[in-house]
Coordinates of C-alpha atoms in Angstrom, one line a residue:
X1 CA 89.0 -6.6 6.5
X2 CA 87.4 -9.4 5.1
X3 CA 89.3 -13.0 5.4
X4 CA 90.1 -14.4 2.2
X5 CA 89.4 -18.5 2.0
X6 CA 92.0 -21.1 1.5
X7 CA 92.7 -24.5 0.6
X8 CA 94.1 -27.6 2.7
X9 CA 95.5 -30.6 1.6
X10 CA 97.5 -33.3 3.7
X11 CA 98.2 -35.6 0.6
X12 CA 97.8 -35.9 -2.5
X13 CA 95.5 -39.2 -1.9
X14 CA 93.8 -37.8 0.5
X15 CA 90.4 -35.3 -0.1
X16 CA 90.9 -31.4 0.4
X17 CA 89.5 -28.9 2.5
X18 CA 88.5 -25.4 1.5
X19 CA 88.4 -23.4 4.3
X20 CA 86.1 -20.9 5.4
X21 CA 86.2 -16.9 4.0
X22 CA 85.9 -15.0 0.8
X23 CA 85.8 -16.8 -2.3
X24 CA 88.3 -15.3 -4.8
X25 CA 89.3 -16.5 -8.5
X26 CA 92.4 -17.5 -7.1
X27 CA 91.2 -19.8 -4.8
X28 CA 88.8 -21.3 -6.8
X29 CA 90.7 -22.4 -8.7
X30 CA 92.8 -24.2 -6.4
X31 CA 90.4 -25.8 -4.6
X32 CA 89.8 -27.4 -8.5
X33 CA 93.1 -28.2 -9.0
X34 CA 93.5 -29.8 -5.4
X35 CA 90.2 -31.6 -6.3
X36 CA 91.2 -33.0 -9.8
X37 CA 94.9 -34.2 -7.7
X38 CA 92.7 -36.1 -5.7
X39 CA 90.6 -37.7 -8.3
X40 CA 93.4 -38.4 -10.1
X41 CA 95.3 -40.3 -7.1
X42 CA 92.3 -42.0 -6.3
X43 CA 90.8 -42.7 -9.9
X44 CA 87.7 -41.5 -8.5
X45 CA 84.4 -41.7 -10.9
X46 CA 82.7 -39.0 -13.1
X47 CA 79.9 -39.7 -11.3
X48 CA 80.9 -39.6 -7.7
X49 CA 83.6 -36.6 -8.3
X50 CA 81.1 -33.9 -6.8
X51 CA 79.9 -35.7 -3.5
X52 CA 83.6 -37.2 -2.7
X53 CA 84.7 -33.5 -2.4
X54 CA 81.9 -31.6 -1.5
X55 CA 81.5 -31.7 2.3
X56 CA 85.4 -30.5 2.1
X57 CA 83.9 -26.6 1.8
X58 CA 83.9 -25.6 5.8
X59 CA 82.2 -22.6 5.1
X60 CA 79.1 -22.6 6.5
X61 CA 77.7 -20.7 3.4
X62 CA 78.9 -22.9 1.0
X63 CA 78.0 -25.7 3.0
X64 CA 74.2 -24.7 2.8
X65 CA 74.0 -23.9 -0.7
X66 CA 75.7 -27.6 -1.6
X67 CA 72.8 -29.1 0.5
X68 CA 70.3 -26.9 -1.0
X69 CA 71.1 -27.8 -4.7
X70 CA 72.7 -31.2 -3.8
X71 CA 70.8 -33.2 -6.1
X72 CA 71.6 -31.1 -9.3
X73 CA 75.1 -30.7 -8.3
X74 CA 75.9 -34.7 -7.3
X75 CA 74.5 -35.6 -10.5
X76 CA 76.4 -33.6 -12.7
X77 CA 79.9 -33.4 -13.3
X78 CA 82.9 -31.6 -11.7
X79 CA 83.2 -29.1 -14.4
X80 CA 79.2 -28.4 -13.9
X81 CA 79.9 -28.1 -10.4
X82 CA 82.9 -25.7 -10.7
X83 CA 81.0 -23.3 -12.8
X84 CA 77.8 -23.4 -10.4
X85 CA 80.3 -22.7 -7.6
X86 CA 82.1 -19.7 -9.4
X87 CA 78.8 -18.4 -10.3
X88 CA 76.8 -18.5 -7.2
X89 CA 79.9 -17.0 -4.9
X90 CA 82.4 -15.3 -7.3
X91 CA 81.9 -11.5 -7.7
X92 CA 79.1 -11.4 -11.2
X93 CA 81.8 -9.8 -13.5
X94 CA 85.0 -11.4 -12.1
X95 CA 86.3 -12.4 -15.5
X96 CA 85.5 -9.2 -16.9
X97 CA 88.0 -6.9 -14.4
X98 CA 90.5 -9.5 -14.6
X99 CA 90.8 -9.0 -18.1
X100 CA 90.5 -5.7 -17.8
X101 CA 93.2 -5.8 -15.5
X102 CA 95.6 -7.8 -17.8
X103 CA 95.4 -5.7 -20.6
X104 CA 96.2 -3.2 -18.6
X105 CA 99.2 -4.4 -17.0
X106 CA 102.5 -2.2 -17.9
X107 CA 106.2 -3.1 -16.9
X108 CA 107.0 0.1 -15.6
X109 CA 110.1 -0.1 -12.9
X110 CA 109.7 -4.1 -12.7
X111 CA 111.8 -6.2 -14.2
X112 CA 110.1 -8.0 -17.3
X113 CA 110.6 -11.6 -16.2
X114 CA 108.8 -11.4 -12.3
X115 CA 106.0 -9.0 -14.4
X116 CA 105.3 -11.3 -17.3
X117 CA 104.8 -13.9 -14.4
X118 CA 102.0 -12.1 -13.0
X119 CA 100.5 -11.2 -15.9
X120 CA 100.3 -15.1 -16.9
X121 CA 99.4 -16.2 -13.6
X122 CA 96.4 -13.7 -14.1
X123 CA 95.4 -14.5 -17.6
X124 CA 95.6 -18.7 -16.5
X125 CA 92.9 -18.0 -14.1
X126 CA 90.4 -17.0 -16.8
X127 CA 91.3 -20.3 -18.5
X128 CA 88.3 -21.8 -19.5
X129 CA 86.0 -18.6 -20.1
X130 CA 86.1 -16.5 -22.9
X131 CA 88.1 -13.6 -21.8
X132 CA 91.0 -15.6 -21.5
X133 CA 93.6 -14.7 -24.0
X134 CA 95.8 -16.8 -26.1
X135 CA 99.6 -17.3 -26.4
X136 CA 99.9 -15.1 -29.5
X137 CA 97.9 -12.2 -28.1
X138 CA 99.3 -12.6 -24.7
X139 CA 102.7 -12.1 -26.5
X140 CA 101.2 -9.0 -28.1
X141 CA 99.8 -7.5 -24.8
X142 CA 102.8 -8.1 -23.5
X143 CA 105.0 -6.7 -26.5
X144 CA 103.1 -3.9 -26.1
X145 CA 103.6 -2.9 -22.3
X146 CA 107.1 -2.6 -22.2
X147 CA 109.4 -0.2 -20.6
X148 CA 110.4 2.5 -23.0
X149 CA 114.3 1.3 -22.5
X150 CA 113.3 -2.9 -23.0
X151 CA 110.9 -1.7 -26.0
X152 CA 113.7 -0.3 -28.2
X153 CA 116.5 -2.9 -26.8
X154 CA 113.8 -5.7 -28.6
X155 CA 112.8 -3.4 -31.6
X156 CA 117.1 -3.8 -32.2
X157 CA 117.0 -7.6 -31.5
X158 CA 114.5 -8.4 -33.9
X159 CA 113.1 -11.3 -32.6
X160 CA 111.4 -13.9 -34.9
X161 CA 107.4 -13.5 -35.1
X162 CA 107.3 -17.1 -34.8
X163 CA 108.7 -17.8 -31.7
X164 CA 106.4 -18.9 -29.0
X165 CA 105.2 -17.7 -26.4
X166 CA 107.7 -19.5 -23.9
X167 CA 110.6 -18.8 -26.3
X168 CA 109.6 -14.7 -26.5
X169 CA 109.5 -14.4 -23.0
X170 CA 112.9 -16.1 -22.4
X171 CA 114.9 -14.2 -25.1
X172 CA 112.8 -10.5 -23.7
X173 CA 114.5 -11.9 -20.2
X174 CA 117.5 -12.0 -21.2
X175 CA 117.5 -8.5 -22.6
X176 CA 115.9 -7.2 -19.7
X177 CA 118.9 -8.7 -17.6
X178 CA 121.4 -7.4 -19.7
X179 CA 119.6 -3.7 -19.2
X180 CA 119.4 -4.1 -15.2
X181 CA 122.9 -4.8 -15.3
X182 CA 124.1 -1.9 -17.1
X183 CA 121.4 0.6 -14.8
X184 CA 123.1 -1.5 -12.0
X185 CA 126.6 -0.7 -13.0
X186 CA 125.6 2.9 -14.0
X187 CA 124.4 3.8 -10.1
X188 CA 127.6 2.4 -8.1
X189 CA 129.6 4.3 -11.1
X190 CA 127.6 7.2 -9.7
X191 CA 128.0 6.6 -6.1
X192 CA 131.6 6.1 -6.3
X193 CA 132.1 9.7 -8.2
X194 CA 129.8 11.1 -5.5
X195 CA 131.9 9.5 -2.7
X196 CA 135.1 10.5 -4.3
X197 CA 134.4 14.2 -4.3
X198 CA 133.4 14.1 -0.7
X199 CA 136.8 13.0 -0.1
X200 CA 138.5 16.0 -1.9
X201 CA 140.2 18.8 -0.1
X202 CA 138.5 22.1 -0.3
X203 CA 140.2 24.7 -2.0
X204 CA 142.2 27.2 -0.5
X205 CA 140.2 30.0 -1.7
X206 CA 137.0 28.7 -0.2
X207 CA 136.6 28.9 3.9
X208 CA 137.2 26.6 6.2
X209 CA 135.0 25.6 9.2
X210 CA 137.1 26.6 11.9
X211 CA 138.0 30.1 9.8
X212 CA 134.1 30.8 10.2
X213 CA 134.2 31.6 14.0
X214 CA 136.9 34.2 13.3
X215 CA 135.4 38.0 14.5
X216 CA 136.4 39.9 11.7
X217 CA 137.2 37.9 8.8
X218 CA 136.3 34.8 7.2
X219 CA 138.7 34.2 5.2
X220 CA 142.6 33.5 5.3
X221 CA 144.1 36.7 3.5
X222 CA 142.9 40.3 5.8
X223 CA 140.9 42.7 4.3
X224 CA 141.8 46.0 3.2
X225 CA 141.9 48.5 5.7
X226 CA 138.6 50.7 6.1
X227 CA 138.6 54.3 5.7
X228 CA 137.9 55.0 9.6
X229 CA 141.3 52.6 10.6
X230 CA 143.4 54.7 7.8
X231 CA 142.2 57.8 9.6
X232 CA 142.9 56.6 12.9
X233 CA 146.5 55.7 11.6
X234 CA 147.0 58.9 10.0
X235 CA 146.2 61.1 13.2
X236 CA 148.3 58.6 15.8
X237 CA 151.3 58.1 13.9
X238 CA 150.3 54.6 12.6
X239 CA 151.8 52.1 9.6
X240 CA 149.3 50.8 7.2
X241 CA 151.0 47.7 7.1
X242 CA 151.4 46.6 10.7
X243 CA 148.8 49.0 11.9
X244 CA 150.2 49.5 14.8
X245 CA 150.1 53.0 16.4
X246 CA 152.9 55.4 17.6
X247 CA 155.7 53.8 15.3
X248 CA 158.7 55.3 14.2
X249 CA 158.5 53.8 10.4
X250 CA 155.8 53.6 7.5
X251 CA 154.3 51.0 5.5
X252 CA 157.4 51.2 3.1
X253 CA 160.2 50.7 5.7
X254 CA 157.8 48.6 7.6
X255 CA 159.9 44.6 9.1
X256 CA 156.8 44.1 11.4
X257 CA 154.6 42.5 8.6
X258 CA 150.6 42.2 8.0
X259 CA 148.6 41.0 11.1
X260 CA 147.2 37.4 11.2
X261 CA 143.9 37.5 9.2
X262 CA 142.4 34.7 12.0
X263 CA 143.2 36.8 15.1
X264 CA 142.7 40.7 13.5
X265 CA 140.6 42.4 14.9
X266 CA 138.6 46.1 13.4
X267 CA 141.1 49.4 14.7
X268 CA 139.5 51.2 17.1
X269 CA 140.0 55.2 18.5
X270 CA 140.1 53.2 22.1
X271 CA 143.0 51.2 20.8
X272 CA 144.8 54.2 19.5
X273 CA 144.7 55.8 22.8
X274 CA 146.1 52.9 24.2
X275 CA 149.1 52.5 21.9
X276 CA 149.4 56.0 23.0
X277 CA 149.9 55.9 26.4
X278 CA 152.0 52.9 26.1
X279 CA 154.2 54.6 24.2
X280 CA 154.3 57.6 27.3
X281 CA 155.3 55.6 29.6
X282 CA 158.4 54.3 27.4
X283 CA 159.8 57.3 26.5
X284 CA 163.1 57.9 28.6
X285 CA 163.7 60.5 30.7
X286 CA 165.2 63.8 30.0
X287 CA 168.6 64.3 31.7
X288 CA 168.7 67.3 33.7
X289 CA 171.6 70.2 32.5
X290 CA 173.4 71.3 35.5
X291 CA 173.2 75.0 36.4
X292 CA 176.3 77.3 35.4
X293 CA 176.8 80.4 37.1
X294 CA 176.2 83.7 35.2
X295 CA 180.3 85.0 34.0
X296 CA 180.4 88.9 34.6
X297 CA 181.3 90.8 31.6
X298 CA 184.4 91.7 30.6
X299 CA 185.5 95.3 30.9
X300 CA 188.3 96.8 28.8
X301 CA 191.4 97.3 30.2
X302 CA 191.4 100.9 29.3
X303 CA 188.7 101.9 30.9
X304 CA 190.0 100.0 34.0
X305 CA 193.0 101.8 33.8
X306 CA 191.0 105.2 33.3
X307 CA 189.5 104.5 36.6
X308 CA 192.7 103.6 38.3
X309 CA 194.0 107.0 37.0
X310 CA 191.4 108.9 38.7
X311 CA 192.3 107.7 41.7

């Protein structure tokens, strides 16, 4: 990248030093205004103006094009010199793109103030040529360039069309500010809202985080029960409301209640057999009957008499 050339100055009285790199229209022209400081501290002569400064350009391009064309140059004037120098080592069409470049200038996101600084700042350096604009249509370039939001905040101001340039820009700032407040104000009204909802519960009908590592169900109420668990209740005794196998009641007479949704896990044929021989092995014993001893029949006393008479 190529290094752009600057100016030094230790004083005011005391001559200035342009150092060496690329000449820009910036620099130029403070090497001129540090130049006319130190004529002007000095009351240095028209006539000696050009060769009190001269040998202050370090670069050693400059340097050999002063020597070259010294005569002409020493016997002119500063301004004569200035415009030889912008000439000879400014890019040929300098003024031309910086014009360009200011009437192309729009506000966009900046604020108005820090933009119609530049824009100035840009336009002063083409002081002195004639694509250097004046107040009134710097004002208009300006006017003209605004943000959308700053354009119809000064359409409803209606500022006077003879106010100067100076005077334009300060009552445009003060609109400008009065609009960055209210976008200011607008975004921490915005952030707060955002910040508040994060705070809010969730509701209860939405799940939680911790109801998301549950194996069945996700959410806090249980499902309804599938066809294959209402079959498997049906053919082992089961309630539809506890689900539990091999009980004595139904879903109506049911004091058990519904399972926990979080822990519930999908009825299985494996956990009906299980409930099944659970219940087996709970089942008390039958008590045994004791054993009575066959009771002969009973014969009628007639015919035991009968016999008795036969004897």
């Amino acid at each position: 990248m190529t290094k752009t050339a600057s100016v030094e100055q230790s004083a005011p009285s005391k001559p200035p030093k342009l150092l060496a790199g690329e000449l820009t229209p910036q620099i130029a022209r403070d090497w001129e205004n540090a130049c006319s400081t130190y004529f002007m501290h000095k009351e240095v002569e028209e006539k000696n103006k050009v060769k009190m400064v001269a040998f202050g350009m370090l670069d050693p391009r400059l340097h050999t094009w002063y020597l070259a064309a010294r005569p002409t140059l020493d016997a002119g004037t500063f301004d004569q010199y200035m415009t030889a120098l912008k000439k000879a080592w400014l890019d040929t069409y300098w003024a031309v793109k910086l014009r360009k470049k200011v009437l192309g200038s729009q506000q966009g996101t900046r604020a108005f103030y820090e933009w119609a600084l530049d824009v100035q700042n840009q336009n002063a350096l083409l002081y002195g040529t004639t694509d250097h604009l004046s107040d009134e249509r710097l004002r208009n370039q300006l006017d003209a360039n605004l943000c959308d939001e700053l354009t119809t905040a000064v359409l409803r101001a209606k500022l006077e069309p003879t106010l100067s340039l100076k005077d334009w820009i300060d009552e445009v700032k003060h609109l400008d500010d009065k609009r960055l407040e209210d976008l200011a104000s607008h975004k921490k009204a915005a952030e707060e809202c955002y910040k508040t909802k994060r705070k809010e519960p969730q509701p209860s009908g939405k799940p939680s985080s911790s109801s998301r590592t549950t194996p069945y169900n996700s959410s806090s109420r249980l499902g309804p029960l599938t066809p294959v668990e209402r079959a498997l209740l049906t053919d082992h005794s089961g309630c539809f409301k506890c689900r539990k196998f091999y009980v004595s009641h139904r879903s109506k007479e049911c004091t058990d209640g519904s399972p926990d949704a979080t822990t519930y896990k999908p009825l299985t044929e494996a956990d009906a057999i299980a409930a099944k021989n659970g219940s087996n092995k709970t089942e008390k014993p039958v008590k045994p009957i004791a054993a009575v001893a066959p009771i002969g029949a009973v014969m009628p006393l007639s015919v035991l008499e009968g016999d008795s008479d036969s004897d």
